[in-house]
Coordinates of C-alpha atoms and ligand atoms in Angstrom, one line a residue:
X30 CA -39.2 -10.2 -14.9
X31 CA -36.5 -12.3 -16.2
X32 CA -37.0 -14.9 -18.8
X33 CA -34.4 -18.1 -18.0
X34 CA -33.3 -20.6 -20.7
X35 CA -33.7 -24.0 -19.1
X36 CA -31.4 -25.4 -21.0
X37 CA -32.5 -29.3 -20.0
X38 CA -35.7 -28.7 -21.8
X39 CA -35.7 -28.9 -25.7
X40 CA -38.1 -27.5 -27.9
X41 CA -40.7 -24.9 -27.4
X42 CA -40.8 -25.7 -23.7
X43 CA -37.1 -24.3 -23.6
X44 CA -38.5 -21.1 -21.9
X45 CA -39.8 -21.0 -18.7
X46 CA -40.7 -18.3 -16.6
X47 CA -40.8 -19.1 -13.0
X48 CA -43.3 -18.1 -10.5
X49 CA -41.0 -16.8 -8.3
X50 CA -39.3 -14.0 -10.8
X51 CA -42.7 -11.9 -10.6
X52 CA -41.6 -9.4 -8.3
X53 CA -43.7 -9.5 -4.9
X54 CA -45.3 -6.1 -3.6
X55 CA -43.0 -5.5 -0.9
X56 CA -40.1 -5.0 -3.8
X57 CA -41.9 -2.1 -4.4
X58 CA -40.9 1.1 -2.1
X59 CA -44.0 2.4 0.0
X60 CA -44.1 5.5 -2.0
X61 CA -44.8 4.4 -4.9
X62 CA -47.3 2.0 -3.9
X63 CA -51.5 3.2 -4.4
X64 CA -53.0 4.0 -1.0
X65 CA -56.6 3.4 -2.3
X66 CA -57.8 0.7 -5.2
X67 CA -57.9 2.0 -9.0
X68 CA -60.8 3.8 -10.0
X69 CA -61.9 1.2 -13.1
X70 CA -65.6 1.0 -15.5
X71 CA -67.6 -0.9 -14.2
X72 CA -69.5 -2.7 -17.0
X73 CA -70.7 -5.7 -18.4
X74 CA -69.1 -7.6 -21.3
X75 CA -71.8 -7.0 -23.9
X76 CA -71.2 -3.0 -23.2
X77 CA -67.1 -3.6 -23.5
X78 CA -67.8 -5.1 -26.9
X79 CA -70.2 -2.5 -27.8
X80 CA -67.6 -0.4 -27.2
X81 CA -65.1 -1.8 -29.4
X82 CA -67.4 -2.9 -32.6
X83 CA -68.3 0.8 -32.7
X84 CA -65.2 2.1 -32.4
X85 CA -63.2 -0.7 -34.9
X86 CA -66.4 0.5 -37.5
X87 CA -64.8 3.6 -37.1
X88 CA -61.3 2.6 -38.2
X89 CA -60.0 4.0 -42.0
X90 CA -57.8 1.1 -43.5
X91 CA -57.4 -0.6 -46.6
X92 CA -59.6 -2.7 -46.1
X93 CA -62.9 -0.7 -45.5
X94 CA -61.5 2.5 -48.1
X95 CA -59.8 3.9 -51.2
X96 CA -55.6 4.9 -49.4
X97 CA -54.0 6.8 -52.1
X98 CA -51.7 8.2 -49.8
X99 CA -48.1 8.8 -51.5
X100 CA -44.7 7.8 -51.0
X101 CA -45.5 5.6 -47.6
X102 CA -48.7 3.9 -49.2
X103 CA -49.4 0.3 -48.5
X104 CA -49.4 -1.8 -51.4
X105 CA -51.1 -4.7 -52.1
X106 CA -51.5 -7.2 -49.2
X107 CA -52.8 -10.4 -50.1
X108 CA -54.5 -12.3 -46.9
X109 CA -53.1 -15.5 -47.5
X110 CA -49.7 -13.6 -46.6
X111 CA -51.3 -12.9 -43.4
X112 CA -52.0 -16.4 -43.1
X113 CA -48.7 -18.3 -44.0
X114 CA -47.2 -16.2 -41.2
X115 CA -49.9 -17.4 -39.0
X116 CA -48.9 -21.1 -39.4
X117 CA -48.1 -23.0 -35.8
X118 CA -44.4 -23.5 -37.1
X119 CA -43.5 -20.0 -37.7
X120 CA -46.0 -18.2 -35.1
X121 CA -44.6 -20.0 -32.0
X122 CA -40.9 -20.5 -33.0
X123 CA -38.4 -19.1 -30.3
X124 CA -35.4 -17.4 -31.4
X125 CA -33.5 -19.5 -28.7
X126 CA -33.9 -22.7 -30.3
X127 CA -31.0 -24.7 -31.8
X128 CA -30.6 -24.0 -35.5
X129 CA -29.4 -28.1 -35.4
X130 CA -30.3 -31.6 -34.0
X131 CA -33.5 -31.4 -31.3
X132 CA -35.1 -27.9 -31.6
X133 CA -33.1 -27.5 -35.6
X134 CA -36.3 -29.6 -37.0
X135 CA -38.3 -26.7 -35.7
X136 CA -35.8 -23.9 -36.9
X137 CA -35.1 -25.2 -40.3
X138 CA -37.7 -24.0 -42.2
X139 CA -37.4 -20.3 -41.1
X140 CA -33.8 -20.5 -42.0
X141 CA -34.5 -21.9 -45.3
X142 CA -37.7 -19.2 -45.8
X143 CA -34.8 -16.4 -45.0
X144 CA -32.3 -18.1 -47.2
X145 CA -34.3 -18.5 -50.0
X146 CA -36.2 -14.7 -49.7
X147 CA -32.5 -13.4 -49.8
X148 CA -31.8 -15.1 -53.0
X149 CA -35.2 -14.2 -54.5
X150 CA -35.0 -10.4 -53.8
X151 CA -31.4 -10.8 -55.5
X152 CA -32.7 -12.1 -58.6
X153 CA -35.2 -9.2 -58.4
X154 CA -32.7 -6.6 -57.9
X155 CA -29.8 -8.1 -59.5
X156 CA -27.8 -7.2 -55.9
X157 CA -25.4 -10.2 -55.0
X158 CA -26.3 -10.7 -51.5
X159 CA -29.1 -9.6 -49.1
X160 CA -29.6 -9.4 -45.5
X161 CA -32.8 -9.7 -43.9
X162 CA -32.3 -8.0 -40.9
X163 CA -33.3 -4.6 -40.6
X164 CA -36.6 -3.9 -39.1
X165 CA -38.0 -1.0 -41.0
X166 CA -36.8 1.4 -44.8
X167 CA -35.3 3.5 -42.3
X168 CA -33.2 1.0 -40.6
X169 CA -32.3 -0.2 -43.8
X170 CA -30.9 2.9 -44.5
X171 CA -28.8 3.4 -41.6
X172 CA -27.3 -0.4 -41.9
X173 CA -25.9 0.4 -45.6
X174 CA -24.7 4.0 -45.3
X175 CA -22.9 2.3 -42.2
X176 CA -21.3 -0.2 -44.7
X177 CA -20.5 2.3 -47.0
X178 CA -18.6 3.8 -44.1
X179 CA -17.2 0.1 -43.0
X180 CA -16.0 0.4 -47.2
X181 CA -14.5 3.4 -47.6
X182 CA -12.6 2.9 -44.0
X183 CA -11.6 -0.3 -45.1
X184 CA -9.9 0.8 -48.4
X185 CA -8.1 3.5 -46.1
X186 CA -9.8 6.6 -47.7
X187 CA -12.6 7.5 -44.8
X188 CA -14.9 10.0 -47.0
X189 CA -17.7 12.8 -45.5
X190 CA -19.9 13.4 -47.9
X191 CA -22.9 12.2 -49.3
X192 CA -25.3 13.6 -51.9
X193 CA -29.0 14.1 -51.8
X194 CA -31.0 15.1 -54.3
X195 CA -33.5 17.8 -52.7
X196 CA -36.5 15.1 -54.1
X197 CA -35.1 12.1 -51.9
X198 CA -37.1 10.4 -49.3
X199 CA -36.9 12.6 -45.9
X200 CA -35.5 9.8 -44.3
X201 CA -31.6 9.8 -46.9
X202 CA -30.9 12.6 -45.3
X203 CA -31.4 11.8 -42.1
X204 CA -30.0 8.2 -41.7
X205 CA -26.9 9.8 -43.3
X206 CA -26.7 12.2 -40.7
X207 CA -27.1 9.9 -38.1
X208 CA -23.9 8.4 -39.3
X209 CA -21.9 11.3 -39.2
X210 CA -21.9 12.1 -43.3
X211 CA -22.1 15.7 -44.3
X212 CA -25.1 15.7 -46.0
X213 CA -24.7 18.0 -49.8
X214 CA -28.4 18.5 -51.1
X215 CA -28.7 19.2 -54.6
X216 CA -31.5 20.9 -56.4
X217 CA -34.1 19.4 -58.6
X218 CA -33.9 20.9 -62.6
X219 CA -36.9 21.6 -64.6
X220 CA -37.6 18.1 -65.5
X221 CA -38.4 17.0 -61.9
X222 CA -35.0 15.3 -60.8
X223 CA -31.3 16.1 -59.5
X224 CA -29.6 18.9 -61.2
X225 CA -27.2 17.0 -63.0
X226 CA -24.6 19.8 -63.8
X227 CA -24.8 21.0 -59.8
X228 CA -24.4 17.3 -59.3
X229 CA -21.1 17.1 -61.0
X230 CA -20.1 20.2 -58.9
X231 CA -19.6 17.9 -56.0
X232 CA -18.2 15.0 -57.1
X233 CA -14.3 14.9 -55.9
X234 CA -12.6 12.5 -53.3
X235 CA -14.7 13.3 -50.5
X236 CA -17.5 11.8 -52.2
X237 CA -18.6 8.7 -50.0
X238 CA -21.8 7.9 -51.9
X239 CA -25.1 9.3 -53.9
X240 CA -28.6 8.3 -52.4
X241 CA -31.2 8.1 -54.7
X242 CA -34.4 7.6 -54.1
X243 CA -36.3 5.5 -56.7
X244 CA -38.7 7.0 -58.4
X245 CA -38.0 10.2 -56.5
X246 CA -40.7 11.5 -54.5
X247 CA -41.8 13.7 -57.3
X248 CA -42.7 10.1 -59.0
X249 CA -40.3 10.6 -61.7
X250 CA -38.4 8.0 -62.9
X251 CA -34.3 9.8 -63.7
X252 CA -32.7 9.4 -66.8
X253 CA -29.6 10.5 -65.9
X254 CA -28.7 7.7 -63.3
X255 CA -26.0 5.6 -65.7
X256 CA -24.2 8.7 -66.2
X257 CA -24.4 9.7 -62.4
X258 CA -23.2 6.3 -61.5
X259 CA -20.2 6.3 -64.1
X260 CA -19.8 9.7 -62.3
X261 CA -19.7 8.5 -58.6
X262 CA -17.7 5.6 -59.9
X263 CA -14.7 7.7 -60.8
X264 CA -13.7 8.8 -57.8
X265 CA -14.9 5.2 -55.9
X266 CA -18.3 6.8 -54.3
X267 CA -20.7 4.5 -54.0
X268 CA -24.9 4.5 -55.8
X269 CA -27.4 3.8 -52.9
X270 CA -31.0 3.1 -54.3
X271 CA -33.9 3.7 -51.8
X272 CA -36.0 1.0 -53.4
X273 CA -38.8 1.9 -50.8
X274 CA -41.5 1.9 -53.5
X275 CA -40.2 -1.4 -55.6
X276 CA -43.6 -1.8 -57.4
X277 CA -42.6 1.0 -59.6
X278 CA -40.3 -1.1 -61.4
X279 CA -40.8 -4.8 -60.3
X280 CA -39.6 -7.2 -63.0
X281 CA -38.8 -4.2 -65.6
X282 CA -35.0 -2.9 -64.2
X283 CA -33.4 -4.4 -61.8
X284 CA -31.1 -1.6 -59.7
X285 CA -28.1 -3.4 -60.1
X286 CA -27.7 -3.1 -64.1
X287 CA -28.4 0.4 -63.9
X288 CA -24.6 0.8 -61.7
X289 CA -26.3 0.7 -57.7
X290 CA -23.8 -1.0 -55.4
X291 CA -26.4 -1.1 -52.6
X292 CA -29.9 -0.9 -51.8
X293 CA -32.6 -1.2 -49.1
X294 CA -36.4 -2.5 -50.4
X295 CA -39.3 -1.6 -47.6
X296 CA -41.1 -5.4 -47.4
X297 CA -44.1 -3.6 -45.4
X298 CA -44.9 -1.4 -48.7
X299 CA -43.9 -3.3 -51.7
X300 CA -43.8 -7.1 -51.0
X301 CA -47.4 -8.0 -49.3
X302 CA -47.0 -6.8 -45.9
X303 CA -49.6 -4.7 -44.4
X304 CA -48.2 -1.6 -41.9
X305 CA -49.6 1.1 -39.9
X306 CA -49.0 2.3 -36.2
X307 CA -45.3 2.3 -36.9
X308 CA -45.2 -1.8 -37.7
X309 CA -43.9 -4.2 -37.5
X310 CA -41.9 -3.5 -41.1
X311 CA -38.5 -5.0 -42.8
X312 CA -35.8 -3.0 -44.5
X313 CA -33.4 -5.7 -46.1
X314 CA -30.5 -4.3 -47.8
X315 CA -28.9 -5.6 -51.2
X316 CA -25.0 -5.0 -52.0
X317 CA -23.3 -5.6 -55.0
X318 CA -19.9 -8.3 -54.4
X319 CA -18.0 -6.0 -52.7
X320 CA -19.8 -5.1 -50.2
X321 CA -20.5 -8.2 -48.7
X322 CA -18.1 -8.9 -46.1
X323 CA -19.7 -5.7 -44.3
X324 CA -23.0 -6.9 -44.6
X325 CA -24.4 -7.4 -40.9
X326 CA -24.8 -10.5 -38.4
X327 CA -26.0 -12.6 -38.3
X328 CA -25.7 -14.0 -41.8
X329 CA -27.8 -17.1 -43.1
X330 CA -25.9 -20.1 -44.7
X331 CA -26.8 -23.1 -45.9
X332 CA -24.3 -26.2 -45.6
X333 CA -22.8 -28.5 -48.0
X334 CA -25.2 -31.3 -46.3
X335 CA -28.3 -28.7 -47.2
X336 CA -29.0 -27.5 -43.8
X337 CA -29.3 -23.9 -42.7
X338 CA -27.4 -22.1 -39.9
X339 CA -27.2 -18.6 -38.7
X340 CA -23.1 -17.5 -39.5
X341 CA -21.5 -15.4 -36.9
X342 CA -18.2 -15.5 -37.6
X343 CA -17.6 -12.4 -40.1
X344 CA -14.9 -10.2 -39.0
X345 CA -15.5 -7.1 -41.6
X346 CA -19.3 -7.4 -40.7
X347 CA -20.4 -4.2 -39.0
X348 CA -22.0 -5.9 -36.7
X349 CA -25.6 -6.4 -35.1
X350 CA -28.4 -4.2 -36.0
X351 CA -31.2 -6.3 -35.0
X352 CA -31.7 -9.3 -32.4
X353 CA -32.1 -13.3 -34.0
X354 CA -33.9 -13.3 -37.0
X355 CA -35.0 -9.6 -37.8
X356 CA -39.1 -8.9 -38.7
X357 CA -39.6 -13.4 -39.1
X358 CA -43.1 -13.1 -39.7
X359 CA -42.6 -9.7 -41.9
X360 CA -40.0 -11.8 -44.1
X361 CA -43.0 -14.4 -44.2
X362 CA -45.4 -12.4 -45.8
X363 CA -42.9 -11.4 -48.5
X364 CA -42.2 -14.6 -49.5
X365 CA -45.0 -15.9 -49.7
X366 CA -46.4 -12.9 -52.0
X367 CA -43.3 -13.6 -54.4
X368 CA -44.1 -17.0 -54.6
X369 CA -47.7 -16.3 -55.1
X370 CA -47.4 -13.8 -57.5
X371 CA -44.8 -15.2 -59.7
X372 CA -42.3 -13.4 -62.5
X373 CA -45.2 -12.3 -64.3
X374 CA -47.8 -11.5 -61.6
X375 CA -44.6 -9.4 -60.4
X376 CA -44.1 -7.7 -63.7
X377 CA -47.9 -6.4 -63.7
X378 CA -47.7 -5.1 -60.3
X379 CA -45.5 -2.5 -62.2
X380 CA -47.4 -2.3 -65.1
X381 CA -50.5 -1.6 -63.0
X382 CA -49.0 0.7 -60.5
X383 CA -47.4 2.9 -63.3
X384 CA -50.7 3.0 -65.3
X385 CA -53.3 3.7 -62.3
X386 CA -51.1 6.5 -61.2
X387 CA -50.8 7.9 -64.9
X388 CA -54.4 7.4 -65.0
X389 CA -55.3 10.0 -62.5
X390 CA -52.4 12.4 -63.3
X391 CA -54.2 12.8 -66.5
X392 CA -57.6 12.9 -65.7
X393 CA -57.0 15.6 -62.7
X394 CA -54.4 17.7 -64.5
X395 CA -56.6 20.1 -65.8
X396 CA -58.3 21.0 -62.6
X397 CA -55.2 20.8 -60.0
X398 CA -51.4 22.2 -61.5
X399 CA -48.9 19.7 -62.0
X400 CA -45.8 20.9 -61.5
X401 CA -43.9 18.3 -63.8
X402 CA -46.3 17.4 -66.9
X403 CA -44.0 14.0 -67.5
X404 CA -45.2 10.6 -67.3
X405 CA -45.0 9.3 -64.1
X406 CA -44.1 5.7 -62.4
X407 CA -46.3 4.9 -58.9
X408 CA -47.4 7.9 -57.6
X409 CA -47.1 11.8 -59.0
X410 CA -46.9 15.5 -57.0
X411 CA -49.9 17.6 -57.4
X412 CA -49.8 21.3 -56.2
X413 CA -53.3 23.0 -55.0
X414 CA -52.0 26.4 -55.5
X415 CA -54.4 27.6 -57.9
X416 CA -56.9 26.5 -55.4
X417 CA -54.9 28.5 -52.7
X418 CA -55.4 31.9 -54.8
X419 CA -59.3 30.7 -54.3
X420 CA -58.7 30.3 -50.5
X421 CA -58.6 26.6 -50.2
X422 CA -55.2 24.8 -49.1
X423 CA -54.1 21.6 -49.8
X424 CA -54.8 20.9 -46.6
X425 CA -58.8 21.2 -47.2
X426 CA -58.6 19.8 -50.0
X427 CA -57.4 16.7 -47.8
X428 CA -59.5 16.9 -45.5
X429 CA -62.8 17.3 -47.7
X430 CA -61.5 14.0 -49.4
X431 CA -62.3 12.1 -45.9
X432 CA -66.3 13.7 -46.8
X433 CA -65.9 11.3 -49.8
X434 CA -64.7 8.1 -48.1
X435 CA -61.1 8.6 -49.5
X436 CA -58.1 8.7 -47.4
X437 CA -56.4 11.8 -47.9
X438 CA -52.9 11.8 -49.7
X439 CA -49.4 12.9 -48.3
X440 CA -50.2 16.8 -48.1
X441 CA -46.8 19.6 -47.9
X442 CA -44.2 16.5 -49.0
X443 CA -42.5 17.1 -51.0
X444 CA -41.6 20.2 -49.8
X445 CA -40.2 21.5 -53.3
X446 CA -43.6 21.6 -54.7
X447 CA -46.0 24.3 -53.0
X448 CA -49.4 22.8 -51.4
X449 CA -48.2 19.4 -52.8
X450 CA -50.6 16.6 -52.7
X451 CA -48.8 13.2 -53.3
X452 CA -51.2 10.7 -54.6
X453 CA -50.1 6.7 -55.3
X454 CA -53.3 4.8 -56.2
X455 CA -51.4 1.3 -56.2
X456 CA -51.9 -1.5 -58.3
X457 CA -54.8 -3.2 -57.2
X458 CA -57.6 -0.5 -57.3
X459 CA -60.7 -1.0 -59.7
X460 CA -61.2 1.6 -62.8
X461 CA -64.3 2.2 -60.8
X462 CA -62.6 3.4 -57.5
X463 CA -60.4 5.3 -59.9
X464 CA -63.0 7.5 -61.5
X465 CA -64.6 7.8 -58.3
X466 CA -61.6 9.3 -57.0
X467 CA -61.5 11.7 -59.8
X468 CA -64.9 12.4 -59.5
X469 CA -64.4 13.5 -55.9
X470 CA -61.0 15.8 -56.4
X471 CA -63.1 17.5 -59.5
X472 CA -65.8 18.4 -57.4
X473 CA -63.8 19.6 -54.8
X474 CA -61.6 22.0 -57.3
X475 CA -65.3 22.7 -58.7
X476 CA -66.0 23.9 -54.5
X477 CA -62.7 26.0 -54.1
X478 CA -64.5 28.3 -56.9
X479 CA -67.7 28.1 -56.2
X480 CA -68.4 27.0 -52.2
X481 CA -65.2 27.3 -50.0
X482 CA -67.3 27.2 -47.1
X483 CA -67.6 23.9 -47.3
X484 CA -64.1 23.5 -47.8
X485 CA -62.7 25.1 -44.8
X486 CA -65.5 22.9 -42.8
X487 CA -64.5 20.1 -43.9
X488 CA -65.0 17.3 -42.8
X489 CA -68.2 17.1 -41.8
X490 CA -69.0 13.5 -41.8
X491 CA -66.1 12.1 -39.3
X492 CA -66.6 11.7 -35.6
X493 CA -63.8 14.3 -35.0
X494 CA -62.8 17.2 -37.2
X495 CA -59.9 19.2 -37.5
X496 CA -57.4 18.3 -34.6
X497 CA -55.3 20.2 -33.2
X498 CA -52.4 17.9 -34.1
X499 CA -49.2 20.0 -32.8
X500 CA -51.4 20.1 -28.7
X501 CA -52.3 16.2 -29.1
X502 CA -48.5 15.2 -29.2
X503 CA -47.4 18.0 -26.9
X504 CA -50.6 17.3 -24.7
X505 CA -50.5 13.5 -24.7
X506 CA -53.6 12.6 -22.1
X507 CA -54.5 8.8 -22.7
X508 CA -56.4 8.3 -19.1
X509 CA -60.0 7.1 -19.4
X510 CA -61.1 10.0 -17.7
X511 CA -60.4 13.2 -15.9
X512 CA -59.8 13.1 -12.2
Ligands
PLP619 C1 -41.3 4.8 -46.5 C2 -40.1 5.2 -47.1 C3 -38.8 5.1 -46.4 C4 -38.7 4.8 -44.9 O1 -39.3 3.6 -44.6 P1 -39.7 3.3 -43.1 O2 -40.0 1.9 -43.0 O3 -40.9 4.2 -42.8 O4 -38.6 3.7 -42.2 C5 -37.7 5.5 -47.1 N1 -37.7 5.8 -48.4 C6 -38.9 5.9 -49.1 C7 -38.8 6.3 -50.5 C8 -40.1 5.6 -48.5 O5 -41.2 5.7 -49.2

């Protein structure tokens, strides 16, 4: 099918799709055409919905339970977000509209939302320019490393290196693999981040960039970053911050100050978006001055008459890396939760986030080891290897927590801490769900010494147990039923 711009029309009867585009049966070669009619249910509507009730009853979200889950974790995601996006002038704009005269009423105000998110998430970070553009932290990821490539070209010293801490999000090292960077990984020292002396090792001209991520995925906030940066700086590599997890230090640092030339910030964790089933998400990337002629198209600009227009025209740019306006209704959300919450709401998100995590950290370190006894910011790395000696992985310990209502956190990441169990509480959860929580992990360390039975059968109160996770994506059956 083929969607045609019927450029007569304006407005959001622009697109049309004509009858006659459907493609007609005999398009479609004989042997590949059904000999007999589909096989279907037959049943009535009050069974279909039924059906569905029970099985959205059986859904685990936010919204129905306690989702400490580490490092990925949806934040908090205020409905009125949900509901702004909603509105009839956002929900059914078309990309294909003019950004001026006729259909530009209608554009206007998502241009000016973009514009003005960009400048609000630079006063956040301190970065000079944003762009809004890439659909998910990953993406994000990929679109700077491939400006830091676009830099270093453009100052006639390509460079093919990049340094990664060992504690870095999984996805550093892979986005700067996927642009062709040698990736160096350096060790984490005994306070929980990059080595700095083995650090040092590597710097030389080769150097393209660091990659931090921000509090690393141990939770740990690194000390050492001005004196990395001055570092980097010396032989012109540039300071990437995966600012994934933002609500660690919203309204406290901003990146730039601290010597970051570039960053990405995941909207869909940090900035009132909710996620799941892969998305839809929004990765925009932040870059100090001189990066911003590499920044991708398009670019919003608003004119000297106050009207907003997507900028093509960027020669250095390096180019597209997604379609029209990027995640729109993701971009939404965010802005509205900035607005919402304010400089000072913004500011407590941290406060909260840092304290809940701390909160557990301390209340569970005697039953579970910690590997790094050291404040931490959002979230914090517990191992389950004294449970382990008892028989009981981190793995059951996980999967006992879905006994107690609680979504399991990131189990065997990081992979420097043995059975690791990475736990982020967020910012919004009650004192009582808290001590709940702690309740539940204390009786479970309490069950790897005293009943591991139960343990290894866990869990016993979910529809489905232990799947065989490895045969369901290898084995992918989706049909209704067997024939
Ligand atoms: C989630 C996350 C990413 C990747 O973001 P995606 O949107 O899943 O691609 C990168 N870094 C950190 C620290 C993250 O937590």
């Amino acid at each position: 099918m083929k969607l045609i711009y019927d450029k007569s029309v304006e407005g959001r009867r622009g697109v049309t799709l004509p009858q006659s585009d459907v493609p007609e049966k005999k398009q479609i070669p004989e042997d590949y055409l059904r000999s007999s009619e589909p096989e279907l249910p037959e049943v009535s509507e009050l069974d279909v919905v039924r059906h569905f009730t029970e099985l959205s009853s059986k859904n685990f979200g936010v919204d129905t339970h306690f989702y400490p889950l580490g490092s990925c974790t949806m934040k908090y995601n205020p409905k009125v977000c949900e509901e702004v996006a909603g509105y009839e002038g956002f929900k059914n704009l078309h990309p294909l509209l003019p950004q001026l005269r006729g259909g530009g009423v209608l554009t206007q105000g998502a241009l000016q939302v973009l514009y003005e998110t960009e400048r609000l998430l630079s006063t956040i970070t301190g970065m000079h320019e944003f762009t809004m553009q890439p659909m998910a932290g990953a993406h994000g990821e990929l679109t700077a490393v491939m400006m830091i490539a676009a830099y270093h070209k453009s100052k006639g010293n390509p460079k093919s290196k990049m340094v990664i801490p060992d504690s870095a999000h999984g996805t550093n090292p892979a986005s700067a693999a996927v642009a062709g960077y040698d990736v160096v990984s350096i060790p984490t020292n005994e306070s929980g981040v990059m080595d700095i002396d083995k650090f040092k090792e590597e710097v030389d001209d080769d150097l393209a960039a660091v990659m931090l991520t921000c509090p690393n995925t141990l939770g740990l906030f690194n000390k050492d970053i001005q004196q990395i940066a001055s570092a980097a700086h010396s032989v012109d590599a540039l300071m990437y911050y995966d600012g994934a997890n933002l609500n660690a230090i919203l309204g406290k640092y901003r990146p730039a100050d601290f010597g970051f030339d570039l960053m990405h910030i995941n909207l869909h964790k940090t900035f009132g978006t909710p996620h799941g089933g892969g998305g839809p998400g929004a990765g925009p990337v932040g870059v100090q001055g001189k990066l911003v002629d590499f920044l991708p198209i398009s670019r919003v600009v608003k004119r000297s008459d106050g009207t907003y227009a997507l900028h093509y025209d960027c020669p250095n740019s390096i180019g597209y890396v997604a379609p029209f306006y990027g995640n729109m209704g993701v971009v939404i959300k965010a802005y509205t939760y900035i607005l919402l919450l304010g400089k000072a709401g913004l500011s407590r998100v941290a406060e909260n986030a840092v304290l809940n995590a701390n909160y557990l950290m301390e209340n569970l370190k005697d039953f579970y080891e910690l590997p790094f006894d050291r404040s931490c910011m959002h979230e914090f790395v517990l191992s389950a290897s004294r449970q382990k000696k008892q028989g009981a992985s981190a793995m059951d310990v996980a999967k006992r927590l879905l006994d107690f209502g609680v979504h399991p956190p990131t189990v065997y990441f990081p992979q420097i801490v043995d059975e690791s169990m990475m736990i982020e509480p967020t910012e919004t959860e009650s004192l009582e769900k808290l001590d709940d929580f702690i309740a539940a992990m204390k009786q479970i360390a309490h069950e790897a010494e005293e009943n591991l039975e139960v343990l290894k059968k866990a869990p016993g109160n979910t529809p489905v147990t232990r799947l065989d996770e490895v045969k369901a994506v290898k084995e992918l059956d989706l049909r209704w039923r067997k024939t």
